[in-house]
Tab-separated table of C-alpha atoms in Angstrom:
chain	number	residue	atom	x	y	z
A	1	MET	CA	14.387	93.284	46.181
A	2	SER	CA	13.970	96.504	44.219
A	3	PHE	CA	13.113	96.652	40.570
A	4	ARG	CA	14.000	99.306	38.022
A	5	LYS	CA	11.950	100.076	34.974
A	6	ARG	CA	13.509	99.409	31.624
A	7	ASN	CA	14.112	101.988	28.871
A	8	VAL	CA	14.355	104.876	31.301
A	9	GLY	CA	17.085	107.471	30.813
A	10	LEU	CA	19.355	108.224	33.729
A	11	SER	CA	19.740	111.941	32.944
A	12	SER	CA	17.098	114.457	33.838
A	13	PRO	CA	15.048	116.235	31.159
A	14	SER	CA	16.550	119.593	32.106
A	15	SER	CA	20.073	118.382	31.408
A	16	GLN	CA	18.996	117.007	28.054
A	17	SER	CA	17.493	120.306	27.005
A	18	GLN	CA	20.682	122.156	27.889
A	19	ALA	CA	22.918	119.820	25.875
A	20	PRO	CA	24.370	121.447	22.753
A	21	VAL	CA	22.886	120.354	19.495
A	22	SER	CA	25.326	119.727	16.674
A	23	GLY	CA	24.185	121.797	13.715
A	24	THR	CA	25.373	121.928	10.141
A	25	GLN	CA	26.964	125.337	10.290
A	26	SER	CA	29.032	124.676	7.181
A	27	SER	CA	25.890	124.339	5.064
A	28	LEU	CA	24.957	127.931	5.948
A	29	ILE	CA	28.239	129.356	4.623
A	30	PRO	CA	28.183	130.126	0.873
A	31	GLY	CA	30.377	127.771	-1.131
A	32	VAL	CA	30.977	125.351	1.759
A	33	ARG	CA	29.417	121.936	2.301
A	34	PRO	CA	30.299	118.900	4.461
A	35	SER	CA	32.571	116.269	3.005
A	36	PRO	CA	30.820	112.987	2.096
A	37	LEU	CA	33.707	111.083	3.731
A	38	ASP	CA	34.049	112.570	7.207
A	39	GLY	CA	31.820	115.661	7.266
A	40	ARG	CA	34.588	118.251	7.387
A	41	PRO	CA	33.781	121.581	5.671
A	42	THR	CA	34.765	121.496	2.025
A	43	THR	CA	34.894	124.194	-0.617
A	44	SER	CA	35.457	124.088	-4.376
A	45	THR	CA	38.601	124.852	-6.348
A	46	GLY	CA	36.538	126.277	-9.204
A	47	THR	CA	37.396	123.237	-11.359
A	48	SER	CA	34.941	120.361	-10.967
A	49	SER	CA	37.338	117.732	-12.333
A	50	LEU	CA	39.991	118.794	-9.805
A	51	ASP	CA	37.428	118.637	-7.000
A	52	ASP	CA	36.794	114.996	-7.878
A	53	LEU	CA	40.500	114.176	-7.612
A	54	LEU	CA	40.935	115.617	-4.125
A	55	GLY	CA	38.938	112.842	-2.453
A	56	HIS	CA	36.376	114.932	-0.553
A	57	SER	CA	34.445	115.915	-3.704
A	58	GLY	CA	36.071	119.274	-3.182
A	59	PHE	CA	38.949	121.024	-1.432
A	60	ALA	CA	38.743	120.368	2.324
A	61	LEU	CA	39.356	123.470	4.414
A	62	GLY	CA	42.456	123.422	6.562
A	63	ASN	CA	44.612	121.995	3.750
A	64	SER	CA	47.135	123.272	1.223
A	65	LEU	CA	47.625	122.266	-2.395
A	66	LEU	CA	50.933	122.658	-4.235
A	67	VAL	CA	50.775	122.794	-8.039
A	68	GLU	CA	54.126	122.130	-9.719
A	69	GLU	CA	54.482	123.135	-13.335
A	70	ASN	CA	57.175	122.304	-15.862
A	71	GLY	CA	58.164	124.728	-18.586
A	72	THR	CA	57.143	128.333	-19.014
A	73	THR	CA	53.414	127.814	-19.502
A	74	GLU	CA	50.600	129.396	-17.466
A	75	PHE	CA	48.435	126.348	-16.812
A	76	GLY	CA	49.072	126.515	-13.079
A	77	ALA	CA	48.094	130.185	-13.058
A	78	THR	CA	44.813	129.200	-14.708
A	79	LEU	CA	43.993	126.886	-11.805
A	80	LEU	CA	44.785	129.669	-9.353
A	81	ARG	CA	42.501	132.082	-11.196
A	82	TYR	CA	39.701	129.522	-11.092
A	83	PHE	CA	40.291	129.145	-7.357
A	84	ALA	CA	40.248	132.914	-6.833
A	85	ALA	CA	37.208	133.478	-9.051
A	86	GLU	CA	35.236	130.827	-7.197
A	87	GLY	CA	36.072	132.544	-3.921
A	88	VAL	CA	34.992	135.934	-5.224
A	89	VAL	CA	31.682	134.580	-6.502
A	90	GLN	CA	30.990	132.789	-3.214
A	91	GLY	CA	31.823	135.879	-1.158
A	92	HIS	CA	34.995	134.462	0.408
A	93	SER	CA	38.003	136.540	1.419
A	94	VAL	CA	40.690	136.019	-1.240
A	95	HIS	CA	44.333	136.880	-0.481
A	96	ILE	CA	46.883	136.989	-3.313
A	97	VAL	CA	50.610	137.177	-2.617
A	98	GLY	CA	53.257	138.865	-4.752
A	99	VAL	CA	51.135	140.061	-7.658
A	100	GLY	CA	49.130	143.217	-8.079
A	101	GLU	CA	45.724	144.235	-9.317
A	102	PRO	CA	46.406	143.316	-12.988
A	103	TRP	CA	46.458	139.657	-11.929
A	104	GLY	CA	43.060	140.011	-10.264
A	105	ARG	CA	41.552	141.700	-13.297
A	106	GLU	CA	42.242	138.538	-15.315
A	107	LEU	CA	39.813	136.372	-13.335
A	108	PRO	CA	37.361	134.476	-15.583
A	109	ALA	CA	33.676	135.325	-15.555
A	110	VAL	CA	30.844	133.020	-14.570
A	111	VAL	CA	28.952	131.319	-17.375
A	112	LYS	CA	25.270	132.180	-17.235
A	113	THR	CA	23.029	129.116	-17.205
A	114	ALA	CA	19.681	130.866	-17.383
A	115	GLY	CA	18.850	129.271	-20.716
A	116	VAL	CA	19.540	125.826	-19.373
A	117	GLU	CA	17.437	126.308	-16.259
A	118	SER	CA	14.466	127.630	-18.245
A	119	ALA	CA	14.118	124.569	-20.434
A	120	LYS	CA	10.599	123.417	-21.158
A	121	PRO	CA	9.297	120.438	-19.197
A	122	GLU	CA	7.995	118.888	-22.403
A	123	ALA	CA	11.480	118.733	-23.906
A	124	GLN	CA	12.872	117.189	-20.737
A	125	THR	CA	10.130	114.613	-20.696
A	126	ALA	CA	10.822	113.658	-24.298
A	127	ALA	CA	14.513	113.286	-23.541
A	128	GLU	CA	13.755	111.058	-20.576
A	129	LYS	CA	11.516	108.860	-22.709
A	130	ASP	CA	14.231	108.410	-25.327
A	131	ARG	CA	16.861	107.531	-22.744
A	132	MET	CA	18.022	103.941	-22.841
A	133	LYS	CA	16.638	101.793	-20.013
A	134	ILE	CA	19.529	100.359	-17.995
A	135	ALA	CA	20.010	99.052	-14.476
A	136	TRP	CA	19.658	101.651	-11.757
A	137	ARG	CA	23.123	101.004	-10.351
A	138	TYR	CA	24.771	101.707	-13.724
A	139	GLU	CA	22.609	104.730	-14.337
A	140	ARG	CA	23.995	106.440	-11.246
A	141	LEU	CA	27.595	106.041	-12.401
A	142	GLY	CA	28.682	109.348	-13.914
A	143	ASP	CA	31.539	110.280	-16.180
A	144	PHE	CA	34.910	111.340	-14.847
A	145	GLY	CA	34.794	114.901	-13.650
A	146	THR	CA	31.048	115.022	-13.025
A	147	GLY	CA	30.033	111.847	-11.254
A	148	PRO	CA	31.746	111.856	-7.855
A	149	SER	CA	30.796	115.373	-6.886
A	150	SER	CA	27.165	115.033	-7.840
A	151	ALA	CA	26.626	111.440	-6.801
A	152	ARG	CA	28.383	111.261	-3.450
A	153	ALA	CA	28.311	114.754	-2.031
A	154	PRO	CA	25.139	116.382	-0.742
A	155	PRO	CA	23.928	119.405	-2.664
A	156	ALA	CA	25.063	122.744	-1.328
A	157	VAL	CA	21.978	124.850	-0.670
A	158	ASN	CA	23.046	128.347	0.261
A	159	ARG	CA	20.481	130.982	1.035
A	160	THR	CA	22.734	133.993	0.694
A	161	PRO	CA	23.475	135.629	-2.646
A	162	THR	CA	27.005	135.775	-4.011
A	163	SER	CA	28.896	139.051	-3.803
A	164	ALA	CA	29.789	139.115	-7.478
A	165	ILE	CA	26.298	138.845	-8.911
A	166	SER	CA	24.018	140.044	-6.120
A	167	SER	CA	22.536	143.499	-6.223
A	168	GLY	CA	21.767	143.959	-2.548
A	169	ILE	CA	18.449	142.083	-2.677
A	170	GLU	CA	18.372	138.980	-0.520
A	171	SER	CA	17.309	135.853	-2.378
A	172	THR	CA	16.418	132.335	-1.295
A	173	ALA	CA	17.575	130.666	-4.511
A	174	PRO	CA	20.265	128.024	-3.932
A	175	THR	CA	23.748	128.803	-5.246
A	176	ALA	CA	26.039	126.316	-6.952
A	177	PHE	CA	28.928	124.692	-5.126
A	178	CYS	CA	31.235	124.898	-8.168
A	179	HIS	CA	30.549	127.436	-10.883
A	180	THR	CA	31.451	127.221	-14.554
A	181	PHE	CA	33.779	129.949	-15.778
A	182	ASP	CA	34.593	131.363	-19.185
A	183	LEU	CA	38.249	132.205	-19.793
A	184	THR	CA	37.337	134.551	-22.647
A	185	LYS	CA	35.410	136.893	-20.326
A	186	ARG	CA	36.451	138.788	-17.223
A	187	LEU	CA	34.799	138.769	-13.821
A	188	ALA	CA	33.302	142.114	-12.832
A	189	LEU	CA	34.605	142.936	-9.364
A	190	LEU	CA	32.356	144.980	-7.117
A	191	ASP	CA	33.347	147.198	-4.214
A	192	GLY	CA	32.237	144.602	-1.691
A	193	ASN	CA	34.460	141.822	-3.048
A	194	ARG	CA	37.087	140.674	-0.575
A	195	LEU	CA	40.156	140.623	-2.804
A	196	ASN	CA	43.321	141.507	-0.878
A	197	TYR	CA	46.766	141.877	-2.437
A	198	ILE	CA	49.729	141.155	-0.175
A	199	PRO	CA	52.955	142.516	-1.690
A	200	VAL	CA	56.440	141.090	-1.210
A	201	ARG	CA	58.238	144.019	0.362
A	202	PRO	CA	61.986	144.604	-0.151
A	203	VAL	CA	63.984	143.730	2.960
A	204	PRO	CA	67.685	143.552	3.899
A	205	PRO	CA	69.537	140.395	2.852
A	206	ASP	CA	69.544	138.942	6.372
A	207	VAL	CA	65.792	139.431	6.942
A	208	SER	CA	63.109	137.013	5.805
A	209	PRO	CA	60.828	138.448	3.084
A	210	PHE	CA	57.948	136.293	4.362
A	211	GLN	CA	57.503	138.090	7.692
A	212	SER	CA	55.270	140.805	6.251
A	213	ILE	CA	53.189	138.182	4.432
A	214	LEU	CA	52.588	136.189	7.619
A	215	HIS	CA	51.784	139.363	9.544
A	216	ALA	CA	49.171	140.427	6.979
A	217	LEU	CA	47.566	136.965	6.935
A	218	ARG	CA	47.499	136.846	10.745
A	219	GLU	CA	45.707	140.201	10.919
A	220	HIS	CA	43.088	139.182	8.351
A	221	LEU	CA	42.348	135.908	10.123
A	222	ALA	CA	42.158	137.477	13.569
A	223	SER	CA	39.920	140.376	12.522
A	224	SER	CA	37.380	138.306	10.545
A	225	SER	CA	34.410	136.390	11.867
A	226	SER	CA	34.359	132.626	12.317
A	227	SER	CA	32.020	132.239	9.332
A	228	THR	CA	34.423	133.878	6.855
A	229	VAL	CA	36.300	131.560	4.503
A	230	HIS	CA	39.779	132.689	3.480
A	231	ARG	CA	41.500	131.585	0.269
A	232	PHE	CA	45.252	132.183	0.358
A	233	ILE	CA	46.882	132.127	-3.099
A	234	ILE	CA	50.632	132.153	-3.783
A	235	PRO	CA	51.459	132.332	-7.520
A	236	ASN	CA	54.997	131.323	-8.593
A	237	LEU	CA	56.533	130.687	-5.216
A	238	LEU	CA	60.255	131.611	-5.122
A	239	SER	CA	60.139	133.078	-8.622
A	240	PRO	CA	63.018	135.560	-9.119
A	241	ALA	CA	60.568	137.985	-10.722
A	242	LEU	CA	58.569	138.266	-7.483
A	243	TYR	CA	60.865	137.288	-4.598
A	244	PRO	CA	64.364	138.432	-3.569
A	245	MET	CA	67.336	136.113	-3.523
A	246	GLN	CA	67.148	135.298	0.200
A	247	ALA	CA	63.630	133.886	-0.243
A	248	SER	CA	65.114	130.550	-1.326
A	249	ASN	CA	67.126	130.350	1.880
A	250	PRO	CA	65.867	127.207	3.693
A	251	GLN	CA	65.954	129.034	7.016
A	252	HIS	CA	63.409	131.597	5.778
A	253	LEU	CA	61.327	129.386	3.494
A	254	LEU	CA	60.836	126.453	5.872
A	255	GLN	CA	59.834	128.775	8.695
A	256	PHE	CA	57.273	130.354	6.360
A	257	LEU	CA	55.817	126.978	5.353
A	258	HIS	CA	55.658	125.794	8.952
A	259	SER	CA	53.805	128.991	9.891
A	260	LEU	CA	51.292	128.441	7.089
A	261	ARG	CA	50.785	124.905	8.305
A	262	ALA	CA	50.127	126.223	11.811
A	263	PHE	CA	47.532	128.665	10.431
A	264	LEU	CA	45.824	125.813	8.581
A	265	ARG	CA	45.560	123.721	11.727
A	266	ARG	CA	44.355	126.618	13.869
A	267	TYR	CA	41.788	127.849	11.336
A	268	SER	CA	40.878	124.434	9.994
A	269	THR	CA	37.333	125.501	9.060
A	270	GLN	CA	38.206	128.873	7.525
A	271	LEU	CA	41.469	128.698	5.570
A	272	ALA	CA	42.554	126.967	2.356
A	273	ILE	CA	45.884	127.555	0.569
A	274	MET	CA	46.837	126.937	-3.058
A	275	MET	CA	50.238	127.792	-4.518
A	276	THR	CA	52.307	127.093	-7.608
A	277	LEU	CA	56.006	126.331	-7.901
A	278	PRO	CA	58.109	126.535	-11.104
A	279	VAL	CA	59.747	123.100	-11.219
A	280	MET	CA	61.909	124.289	-14.079
A	281	LEU	CA	63.830	126.487	-11.617
A	282	TYR	CA	63.452	124.214	-8.594
A	283	PRO	CA	63.366	120.580	-9.805
A	284	ARG	CA	61.828	117.838	-7.711
A	285	SER	CA	65.245	116.244	-7.233
A	286	ALA	CA	66.393	119.252	-5.185
A	287	GLY	CA	66.207	119.015	-1.422
A	288	LEU	CA	64.420	122.362	-1.066
A	289	THR	CA	61.605	121.262	-3.372
A	290	ARG	CA	61.297	118.016	-1.445
A	291	TRP	CA	60.794	119.940	1.783
A	292	ILE	CA	58.120	122.100	0.142
A	293	GLU	CA	56.276	118.941	-0.911
A	294	LEU	CA	56.507	117.423	2.569
A	295	LEU	CA	55.044	120.557	4.142
A	296	SER	CA	52.119	120.613	1.688
A	297	ASP	CA	48.989	118.509	2.168
A	298	GLY	CA	48.435	117.916	-1.546
A	299	VAL	CA	50.972	117.901	-4.396
A	300	MET	CA	50.175	117.729	-8.092
A	301	GLU	CA	52.367	118.268	-11.146
A	302	LEU	CA	51.436	119.624	-14.571
A	303	SER	CA	53.699	118.436	-17.393
A	304	PRO	CA	52.748	120.047	-20.727
A	305	PHE	CA	53.327	118.074	-23.898
A	306	PRO	CA	56.149	119.401	-26.095
A	307	ARG	CA	55.018	121.021	-29.305
A	308	SER	CA	56.791	120.834	-32.610
A	309	SER	CA	58.151	124.030	-34.107
A	310	GLU	CA	56.666	123.109	-37.475
A	311	ALA	CA	53.155	124.180	-38.317
A	312	GLY	CA	50.685	121.427	-37.778
A	313	PRO	CA	48.785	119.541	-35.088
A	314	PRO	CA	50.507	118.737	-31.793
A	315	MET	CA	52.052	115.376	-31.108
A	316	THR	CA	49.012	114.230	-29.116
A	317	ALA	CA	46.621	114.733	-32.010
A	318	SER	CA	45.198	111.539	-33.427
A	319	GLY	CA	42.297	110.196	-35.339
A	320	SER	CA	40.220	109.928	-32.173
A	321	ALA	CA	40.298	113.685	-31.533
A	322	THR	CA	37.130	115.173	-32.882
A	323	ALA	CA	35.396	118.485	-32.554
A	324	GLN	CA	33.617	117.261	-29.424
A	325	GLU	CA	36.799	115.891	-27.818
A	326	GLU	CA	39.485	118.366	-26.899
A	327	ILE	CA	43.115	117.456	-27.550
A	328	PRO	CA	44.993	116.988	-24.235
A	329	GLN	CA	47.763	119.478	-23.570
A	330	GLY	CA	49.703	117.783	-20.792
A	331	ILE	CA	49.921	115.091	-18.124
A	332	VAL	CA	48.664	115.441	-14.555
A	333	LYS	CA	50.606	113.617	-11.833
A	334	MET	CA	49.057	113.474	-8.376
A	335	HIS	CA	51.999	112.934	-6.032
A	336	ARG	CA	49.991	113.402	-2.835
A	337	LEU	CA	46.392	113.898	-1.813
A	338	PRO	CA	45.057	115.569	1.349
A	339	VAL	CA	44.334	112.911	3.975
A	340	PHE	CA	40.805	111.668	4.460
A	341	SER	CA	40.910	111.744	8.256
A	342	GLU	CA	43.309	111.999	11.182
A	343	LYS	CA	44.288	108.374	10.614
A	344	GLY	CA	45.600	109.252	7.167
A	345	GLY	CA	44.754	107.499	3.969
A	346	GLY	CA	44.506	108.849	0.448
A	347	GLY	CA	42.606	108.178	-2.707
A	348	THR	CA	43.428	105.660	-5.391
A	349	LEU	CA	44.143	107.471	-8.647
A	350	GLY	CA	45.188	106.237	-12.009
A	351	ASP	CA	48.511	107.340	-13.406
A	352	ASP	CA	47.128	108.214	-16.829
A	353	LEU	CA	45.565	111.638	-16.286
A	354	VAL	CA	45.734	114.554	-18.712
A	355	PHE	CA	44.481	118.121	-18.652
A	356	THR	CA	42.878	120.167	-21.381
A	357	VAL	CA	42.693	123.955	-21.392
A	358	SER	CA	40.340	125.395	-23.955
A	359	ARG	CA	39.107	128.933	-24.348
A	360	ARG	CA	36.356	128.350	-21.820
A	361	LYS	CA	37.360	125.608	-19.378
A	362	PHE	CA	40.072	123.569	-17.660
A	363	VAL	CA	39.342	119.831	-17.540
A	364	ILE	CA	41.272	116.896	-16.048
A	365	LYS	CA	40.337	113.507	-17.469
A	366	PRO	CA	41.795	110.020	-18.043
A	367	PHE	CA	44.062	109.573	-21.035
A	368	ASN	CA	43.393	106.698	-23.396
A	369	LEU	CA	45.590	105.965	-26.382
A	370	PRO	CA	43.698	106.178	-29.677
A	371	PRO	CA	43.643	103.253	-32.125
A	372	VAL	CA	46.496	103.083	-34.605
A	373	GLU	CA	45.535	104.777	-37.847
A	374	GLY	CA	45.683	102.766	-41.059
A	375	ASP	CA	45.474	99.415	-39.277
A	376	ALA	CA	41.788	98.723	-39.800
A	377	GLU	CA	42.344	95.110	-40.864
A	378	ALA	CA	44.145	94.282	-37.621
A	379	GLN	CA	41.377	95.905	-35.606
A	380	ARG	CA	38.728	93.802	-37.376
A	381	GLY	CA	40.762	90.641	-36.899
A	382	GLU	CA	41.465	90.230	-40.602
A	383	GLY	CA	44.809	89.403	-42.181
A	384	GLU	CA	47.288	86.596	-42.209
A	385	GLY	CA	47.267	85.972	-38.488
A	386	LYS	CA	43.505	85.426	-38.240
A	387	PRO	CA	42.807	82.129	-36.385
A	388	THR	CA	40.663	79.506	-38.084
A	389	ALA	CA	38.517	76.646	-36.798
A	390	VAL	CA	41.378	74.208	-37.428
A	391	ASP	CA	43.679	76.195	-35.159
A	392	ILE	CA	41.116	76.400	-32.402
A	393	ASP	CA	40.157	72.703	-32.340
A	394	PHE	CA	42.442	70.483	-30.300
């Protein structure tokens, strides 16, 4: 009878040394970190509150996001500019379809946080001493828009400087995953920034206007390295001001969307697409809009609140709106989220979400109705209907 020793590997040491080691390549790319859910490479949309809604604490590469907007406002364009500005700061290759250089010159600038980082340790210590002592599990719960990204996702430590603010000197300081932008200032574009404009060329009526766009995107993806992240931006898809009449032909449009979907699956670690659609011209009840939603990984809708023509505060203003709390400007409806894994599955979101666009930021937050003004007695439980001890005893 032969005996075999326990806890002995069957493979030889030489074969173990030659086995490939799985490394975190995404952590070495600026602006990319692994998802806390399944580890897929994830980038930021430039809006931290939107990153929290997308499930992966960011925008997972290999996915597309469709932003539908009602009315004639430019809130969707603001999200696209945040997305483009974040790509420029992180050194990504940004492709913009249909618009020219004036659109790129309107990108918001990064807010400098040097004063915040250089705070004195004594002041921080005093603030920590004055903080209320609560249970550790409640202390880790953050507010909406800041908690999920910072609590669940690992910090993105990038050792390469950004192209927008670097001066050619290599630095080992970590860069932020999602920057804070100021809409009142403009981002200074350098010569090394990868900002490519893809025009919509005039074509005969029987030719698809999207062929040149797909050809340009294919060349950029094929000629770049595997570590380059591409952000493909389509403002105002099918807008008559940018596209010819045959662009809304389902034969041309659906082929274009299917091709974009094929690019996303082939370059699943390099490409992310964000586009806007004017729902005022193409309502959600139309079959063409429904097909656009089905061929998009994520779908969200921005519905601005109507404003009165008379001078005065908007209809959403109430007694709860203070100087610290911005007045919401519209409702956010998340119709679809990018899947968490190959098995599917999406996030659970509340229906009451609003967005606020101030001079310096775009924020998505829950919407809570304020208390009714002038009804203080009912709020304190006073009045005729106040229960007494006789009514309670039985």
